[in-house]
Every structure is written in C-alpha cells, then in structure tokens.
Coordinates of C-alpha atoms in Angstrom, one line a residue:
X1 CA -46.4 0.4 4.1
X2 CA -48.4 -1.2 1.3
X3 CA -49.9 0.2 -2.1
X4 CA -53.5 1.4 -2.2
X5 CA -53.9 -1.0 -5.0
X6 CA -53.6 -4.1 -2.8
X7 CA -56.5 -3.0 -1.0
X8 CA -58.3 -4.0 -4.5
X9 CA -56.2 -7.1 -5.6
X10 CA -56.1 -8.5 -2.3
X11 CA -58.7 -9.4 -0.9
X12 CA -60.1 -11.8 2.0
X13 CA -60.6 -15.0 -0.1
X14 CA -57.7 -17.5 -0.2
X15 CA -55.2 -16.9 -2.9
X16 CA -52.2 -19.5 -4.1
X17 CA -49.0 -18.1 -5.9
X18 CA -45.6 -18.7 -6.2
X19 CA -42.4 -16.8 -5.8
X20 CA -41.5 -15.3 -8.6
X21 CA -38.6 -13.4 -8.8
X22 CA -35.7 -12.5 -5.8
X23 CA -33.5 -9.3 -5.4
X24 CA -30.8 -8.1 -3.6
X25 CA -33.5 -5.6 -1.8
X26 CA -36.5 -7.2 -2.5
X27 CA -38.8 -10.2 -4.3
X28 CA -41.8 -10.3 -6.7
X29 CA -44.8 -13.4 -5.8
X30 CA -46.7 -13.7 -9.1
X31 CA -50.8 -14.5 -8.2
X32 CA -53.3 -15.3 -10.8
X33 CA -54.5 -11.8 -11.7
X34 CA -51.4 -9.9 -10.3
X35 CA -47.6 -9.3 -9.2
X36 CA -46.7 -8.6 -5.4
X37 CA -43.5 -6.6 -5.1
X38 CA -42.1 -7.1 -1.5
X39 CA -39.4 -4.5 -1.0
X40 CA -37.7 -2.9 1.9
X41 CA -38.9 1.1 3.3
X42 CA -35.8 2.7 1.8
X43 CA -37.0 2.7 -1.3
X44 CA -39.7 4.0 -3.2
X45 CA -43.2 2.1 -2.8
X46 CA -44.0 -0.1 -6.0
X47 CA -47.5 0.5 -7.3
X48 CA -47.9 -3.3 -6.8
X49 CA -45.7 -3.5 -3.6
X50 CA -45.6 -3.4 0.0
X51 CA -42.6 -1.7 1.9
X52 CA -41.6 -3.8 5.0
X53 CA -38.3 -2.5 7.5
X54 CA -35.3 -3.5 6.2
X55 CA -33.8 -5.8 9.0
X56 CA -37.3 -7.8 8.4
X57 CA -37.0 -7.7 4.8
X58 CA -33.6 -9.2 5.2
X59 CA -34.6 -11.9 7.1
X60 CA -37.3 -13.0 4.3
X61 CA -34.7 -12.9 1.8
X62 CA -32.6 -15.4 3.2
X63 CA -35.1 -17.7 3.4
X64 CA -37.6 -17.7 0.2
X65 CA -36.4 -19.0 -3.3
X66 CA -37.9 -19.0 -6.9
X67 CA -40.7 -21.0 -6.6
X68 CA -41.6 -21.0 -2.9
X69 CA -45.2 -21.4 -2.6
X70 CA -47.3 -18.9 -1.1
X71 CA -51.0 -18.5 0.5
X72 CA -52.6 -15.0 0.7
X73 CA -56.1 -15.7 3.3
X74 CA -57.5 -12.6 4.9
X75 CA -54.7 -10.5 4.9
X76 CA -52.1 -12.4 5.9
X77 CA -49.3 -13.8 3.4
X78 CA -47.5 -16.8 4.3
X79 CA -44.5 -17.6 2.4
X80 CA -43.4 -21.7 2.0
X81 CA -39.8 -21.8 2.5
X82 CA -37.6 -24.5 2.4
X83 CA -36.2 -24.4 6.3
X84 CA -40.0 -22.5 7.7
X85 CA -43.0 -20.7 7.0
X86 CA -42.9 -17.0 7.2
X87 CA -45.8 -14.4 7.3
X88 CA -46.7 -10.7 7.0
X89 CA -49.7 -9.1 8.2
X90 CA -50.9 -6.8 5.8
X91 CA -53.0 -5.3 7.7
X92 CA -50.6 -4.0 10.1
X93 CA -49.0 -2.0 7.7
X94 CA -49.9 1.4 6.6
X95 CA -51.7 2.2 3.2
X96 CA -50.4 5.0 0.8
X97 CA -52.3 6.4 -1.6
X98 CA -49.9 5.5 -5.4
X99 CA -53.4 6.9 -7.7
X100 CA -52.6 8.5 -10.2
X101 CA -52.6 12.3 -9.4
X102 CA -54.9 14.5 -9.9
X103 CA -53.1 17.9 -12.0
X104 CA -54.4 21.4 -11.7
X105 CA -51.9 22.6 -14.3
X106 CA -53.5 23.5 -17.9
X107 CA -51.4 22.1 -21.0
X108 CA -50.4 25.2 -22.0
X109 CA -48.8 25.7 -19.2
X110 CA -46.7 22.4 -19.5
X111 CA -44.2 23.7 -21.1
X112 CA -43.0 26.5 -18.4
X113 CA -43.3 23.8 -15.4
X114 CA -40.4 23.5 -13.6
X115 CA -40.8 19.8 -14.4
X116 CA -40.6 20.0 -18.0
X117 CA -37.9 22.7 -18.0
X118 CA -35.5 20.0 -15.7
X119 CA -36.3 17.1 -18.1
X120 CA -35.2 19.3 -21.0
X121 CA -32.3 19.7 -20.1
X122 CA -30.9 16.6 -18.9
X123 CA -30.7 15.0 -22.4
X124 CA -32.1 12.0 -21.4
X125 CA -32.0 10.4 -25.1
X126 CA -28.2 10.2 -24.2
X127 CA -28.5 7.6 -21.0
X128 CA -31.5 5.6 -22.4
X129 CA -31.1 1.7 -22.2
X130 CA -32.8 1.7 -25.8
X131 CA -28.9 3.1 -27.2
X132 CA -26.4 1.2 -24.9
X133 CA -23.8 0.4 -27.3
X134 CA -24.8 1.2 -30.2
X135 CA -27.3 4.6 -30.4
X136 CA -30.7 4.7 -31.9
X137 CA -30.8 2.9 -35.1
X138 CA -33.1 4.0 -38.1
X139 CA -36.0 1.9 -36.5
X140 CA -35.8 3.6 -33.7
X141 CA -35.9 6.9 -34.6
X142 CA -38.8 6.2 -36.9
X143 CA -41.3 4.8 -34.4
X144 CA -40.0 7.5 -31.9
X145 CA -41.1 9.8 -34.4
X146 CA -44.2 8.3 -34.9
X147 CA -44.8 7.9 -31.1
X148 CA -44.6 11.6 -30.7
X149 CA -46.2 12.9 -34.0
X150 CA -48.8 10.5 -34.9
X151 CA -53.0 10.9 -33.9
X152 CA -53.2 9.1 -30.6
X153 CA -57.0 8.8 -32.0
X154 CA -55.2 6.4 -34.3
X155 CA -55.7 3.0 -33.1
X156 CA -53.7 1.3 -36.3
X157 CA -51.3 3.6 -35.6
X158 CA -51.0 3.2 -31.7
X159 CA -51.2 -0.4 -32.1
X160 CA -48.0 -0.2 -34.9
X161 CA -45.8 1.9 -32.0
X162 CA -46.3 -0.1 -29.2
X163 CA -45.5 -3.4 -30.8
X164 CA -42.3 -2.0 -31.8
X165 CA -41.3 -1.0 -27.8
X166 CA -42.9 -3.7 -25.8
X167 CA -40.0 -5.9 -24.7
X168 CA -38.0 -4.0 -26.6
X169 CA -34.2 -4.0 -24.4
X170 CA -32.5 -6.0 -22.0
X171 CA -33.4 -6.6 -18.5
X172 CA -36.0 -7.5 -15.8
X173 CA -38.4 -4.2 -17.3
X174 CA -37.4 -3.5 -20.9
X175 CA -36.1 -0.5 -21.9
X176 CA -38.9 0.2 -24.5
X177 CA -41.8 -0.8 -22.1
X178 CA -40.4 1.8 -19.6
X179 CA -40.7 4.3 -22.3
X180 CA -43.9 3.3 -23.0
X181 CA -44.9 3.8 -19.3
X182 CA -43.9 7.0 -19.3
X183 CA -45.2 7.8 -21.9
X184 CA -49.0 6.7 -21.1
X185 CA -48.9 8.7 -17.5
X186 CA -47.6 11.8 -19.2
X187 CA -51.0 11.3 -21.0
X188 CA -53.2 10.0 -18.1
X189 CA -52.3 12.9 -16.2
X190 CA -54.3 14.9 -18.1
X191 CA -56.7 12.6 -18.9
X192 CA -56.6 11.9 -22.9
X193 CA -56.3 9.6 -25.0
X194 CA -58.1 6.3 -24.1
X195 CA -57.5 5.1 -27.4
X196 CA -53.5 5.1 -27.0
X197 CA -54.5 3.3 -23.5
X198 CA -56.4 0.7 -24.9
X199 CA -53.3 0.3 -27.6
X200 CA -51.1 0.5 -24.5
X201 CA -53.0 -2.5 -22.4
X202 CA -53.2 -5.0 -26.0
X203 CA -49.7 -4.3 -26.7
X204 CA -48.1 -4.8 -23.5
X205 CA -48.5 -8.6 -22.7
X206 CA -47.1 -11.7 -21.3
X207 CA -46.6 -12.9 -25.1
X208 CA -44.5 -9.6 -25.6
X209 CA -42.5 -8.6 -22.6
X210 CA -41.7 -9.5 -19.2
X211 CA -44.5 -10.4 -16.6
X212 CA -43.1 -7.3 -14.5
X213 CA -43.3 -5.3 -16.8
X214 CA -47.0 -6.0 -17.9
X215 CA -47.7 -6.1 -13.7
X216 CA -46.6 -2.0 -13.9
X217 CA -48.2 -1.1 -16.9
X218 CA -51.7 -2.8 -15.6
X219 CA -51.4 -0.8 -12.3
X220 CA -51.2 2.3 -14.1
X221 CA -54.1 1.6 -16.4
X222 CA -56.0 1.1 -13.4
X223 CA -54.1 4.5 -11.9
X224 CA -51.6 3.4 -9.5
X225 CA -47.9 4.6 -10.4
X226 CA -44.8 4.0 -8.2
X227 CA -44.7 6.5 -5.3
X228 CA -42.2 7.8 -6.9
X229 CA -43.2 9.2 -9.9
X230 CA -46.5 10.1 -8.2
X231 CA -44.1 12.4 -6.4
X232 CA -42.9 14.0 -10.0
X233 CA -46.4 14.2 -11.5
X234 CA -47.6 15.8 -8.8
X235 CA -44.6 18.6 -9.0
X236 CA -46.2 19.7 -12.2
X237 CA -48.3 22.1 -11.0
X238 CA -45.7 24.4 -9.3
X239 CA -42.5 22.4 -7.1
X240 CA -39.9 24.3 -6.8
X241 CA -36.5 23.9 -8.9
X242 CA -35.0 21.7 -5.7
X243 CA -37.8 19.8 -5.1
X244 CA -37.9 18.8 -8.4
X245 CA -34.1 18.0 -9.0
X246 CA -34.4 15.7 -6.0
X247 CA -37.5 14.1 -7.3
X248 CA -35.5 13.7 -11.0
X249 CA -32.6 12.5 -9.1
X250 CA -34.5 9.7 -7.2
X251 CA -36.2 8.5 -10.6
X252 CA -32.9 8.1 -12.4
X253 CA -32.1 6.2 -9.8
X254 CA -34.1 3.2 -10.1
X255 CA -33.2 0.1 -12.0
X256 CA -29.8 -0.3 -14.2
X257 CA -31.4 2.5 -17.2
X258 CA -35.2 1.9 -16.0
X259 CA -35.5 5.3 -14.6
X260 CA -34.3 7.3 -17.3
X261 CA -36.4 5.2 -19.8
X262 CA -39.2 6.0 -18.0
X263 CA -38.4 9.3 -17.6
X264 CA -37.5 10.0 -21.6
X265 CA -40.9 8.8 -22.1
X266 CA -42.7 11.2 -19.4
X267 CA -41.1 13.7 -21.1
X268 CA -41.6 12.5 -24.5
X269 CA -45.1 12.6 -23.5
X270 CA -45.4 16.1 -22.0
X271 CA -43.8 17.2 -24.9
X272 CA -46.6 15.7 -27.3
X273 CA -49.0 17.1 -25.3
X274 CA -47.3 20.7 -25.5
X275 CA -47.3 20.4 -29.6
X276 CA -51.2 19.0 -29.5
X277 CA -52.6 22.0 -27.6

C-alpha cells in the first residue's frame, strides 16, 4: 500500500536521496522536497509512507543503513546497500486515500460526538510527553492557555504559540509538535483558520524541530494525515462508542507518548472550536 500523497511527490523524473532514518519496523529516505516512510502492513499507513508485507520489509532492513543512497525513476525505488541493490515497485502497490476527511458534523454538535466525549474522559494531560517527569511548568500552562483561548485570526499571536511547541520534547517527533499537529487537523476538519495554518507551516521548520516532524506537519497542510487518525476524524460524525474506543486505542498506541500528544491536541482543538461557536 502506498499514501495518495506519493502519487503527487513522486513522480516519473529521477530523484536522488539518502537514507535517513532506520527502525525496528520501518525506515525514513529523506528526498529534496520530502520524507519517504517505508514501513511494514501491520501498522497504520504514514501520510508520507508506503506499507510493504512484513517478511519483505524485514529483509530491507537488514540490509540499508543511514546514509544508503537511493534513486527514485519512474516509480521504482532502488535502495544502495552496502552488500546489494534492492528495489520496490511502487506501482505495484495499492493506493489509499490519507486526505484529510471530509466532516458532515456541524460544531455545535462537536461536543456530543462520541469522539469528543471518549477524549474527555481519558485525561490525556496526564500521559503527555510535554509532563514526563516533571508536570507542566508555568510556561506551559500559559502558552496552553493561550493556544486554546487566543484569536486564531491573530497572526502575532499564532506565531508566539507555535514557537513555544515546535521541537518542544524529546524524541524522533517532539512532543510539542505532535500537539501542534493535532491541534491544526482538529481545525482543518472544519475548515477554519488559515491564518493559524499559515502560523503552523512558518513555525514548524527544519531550524526548529526534527525533519520528521516538519515531513508530517507538511503532509497535513497539504491534507494528508496518517491513516490512522483519518480513521478518528472521520468517526466524528456518528461511530459508535466501540468503534471509537478502538480507534483511540490504536492512536495511543503509536510512538513512545506521540499518540497521546497528538491526541491531547485533537482534542484541545475540538474543544476550541466548541467554545468559538
């Protein structure tokens, strides 16, 4: 399986990158103009990614290193390794749709989703990666405030809260730019705010955070999300209390504290919109 959104970033001309990242399930190749996530099909499709059987993904991963060289030409990716070259055709694998969802539900009716009323009452605040070890200090707290009080038609103001999370945390995606994340596709959902968005994509940078990081939050300014919280957002307008507690489940799920951060800030995001009606 691949992501829609490779369909747009890659294309039939020649393209030269590098490994840039490895995994225990998966590696990232870093291009010019964007980040390839090659993962395995028992786990949730990266909006940047392509999902390839396990027993094949496994192979690839004993064999490519940081800084293997790699050649993209008309839909086939071969990866430089040190003992051989290996190759996937792309075009043999299935495309999935990772847009952002389109959301019938009105935001006055937020509030009584069975979405919202889950994220409620999990207490995410408790389990974000923003707190581990030591809670939220006064900083925090303050530009959480102003994240979900403040006029997103406020580009000083935007600009002010988005510094303060980018990179923000430990780890591969920082906490604070997962909350961030969440935050923006709350909003895109029900498309408002372009200002915030425009805050979101000067903020978010490869002088400020992670280069994974900025690869996420660039697919989801262009609309493309990870499959799944496509699979939440699309919940929103009426999945049932199970469906929606495996959904939640599957998002906590991913990364070390990524999930929940991401998820605190869906919901953070929700809940401005709620207040803003």
């Amino acid at each position: 399986m691949k992501s829609n959104l490779l369909l747009h970033t890659c294309g039939d001309r020649k393209t030269v990158g590098r490994v840039h990242s490895v995994f225990a399930r998966g590696f990232n190749i870093e291009f010019p103009t964007q980040l390839l996530y090659v993962g395995g099909d028992d786990a949730p499709l990266s909006a940047f990614g392509l999902a390839l059987p396990v027993a094949r993904l496994r192979e690839l991963l004993a064999g490519v290193r940081v800084g293997d060289l790699v050649v993209l030409k008309a839909q086939q990716l071969f990866i430089y390794g040190h003992d051989a070259v290996m190759s996937i055709d792309l075009a043999e694998l299935p495309t999935v749709d990772l847009s952002v969802p389109a959301v019938a539900c009105g935001i006055d009716a937020i509030a009584a989703s069975e979405v919202y009323r889950q994220l409620d009452a999990l207490g995410l605040e408790r389990s974000i990666g923003l707190k581990v070890g030591h809670g939220f200090s006064d900083a925090d707290r303050e530009h959480l405030a102003l994240l979900c009080e403040a006029d997103k038609a406020d580009f000083a103001a935007n600009s002010r809260v988005v510094a303060y999370f980018a990179g923000r945390g430990q780890g591969l995606t920082p906490s604070g730019d997962d909350l961030l994340l969440g935050f923006t596709f709350a909003l895109m959902l029900f498309g408002r705010y372009a200002d915030w968005n425009r805050a979101v994509a000067a903020g978010v940078t490869p002088k400020t955070t992670t280069a994974i990081s900025v690869a996420y939050v660039q697919a989801m300014l262009m609309g493309y999300v990870a499959e799944h919280l496509a699979a939440l957002a699309a919940l929103i307008d009426g999945g049932d209390a199970r469906a929606v507690r495996q959904c939640v489940d599957a998002v906590t799920q991913f990364g070390h504290t990524s999930g929940v951060d991401t998820l605190f800030g869906f919901f953070l995001g929700l809940k401005f919109l709620t207040r803003s009606f």
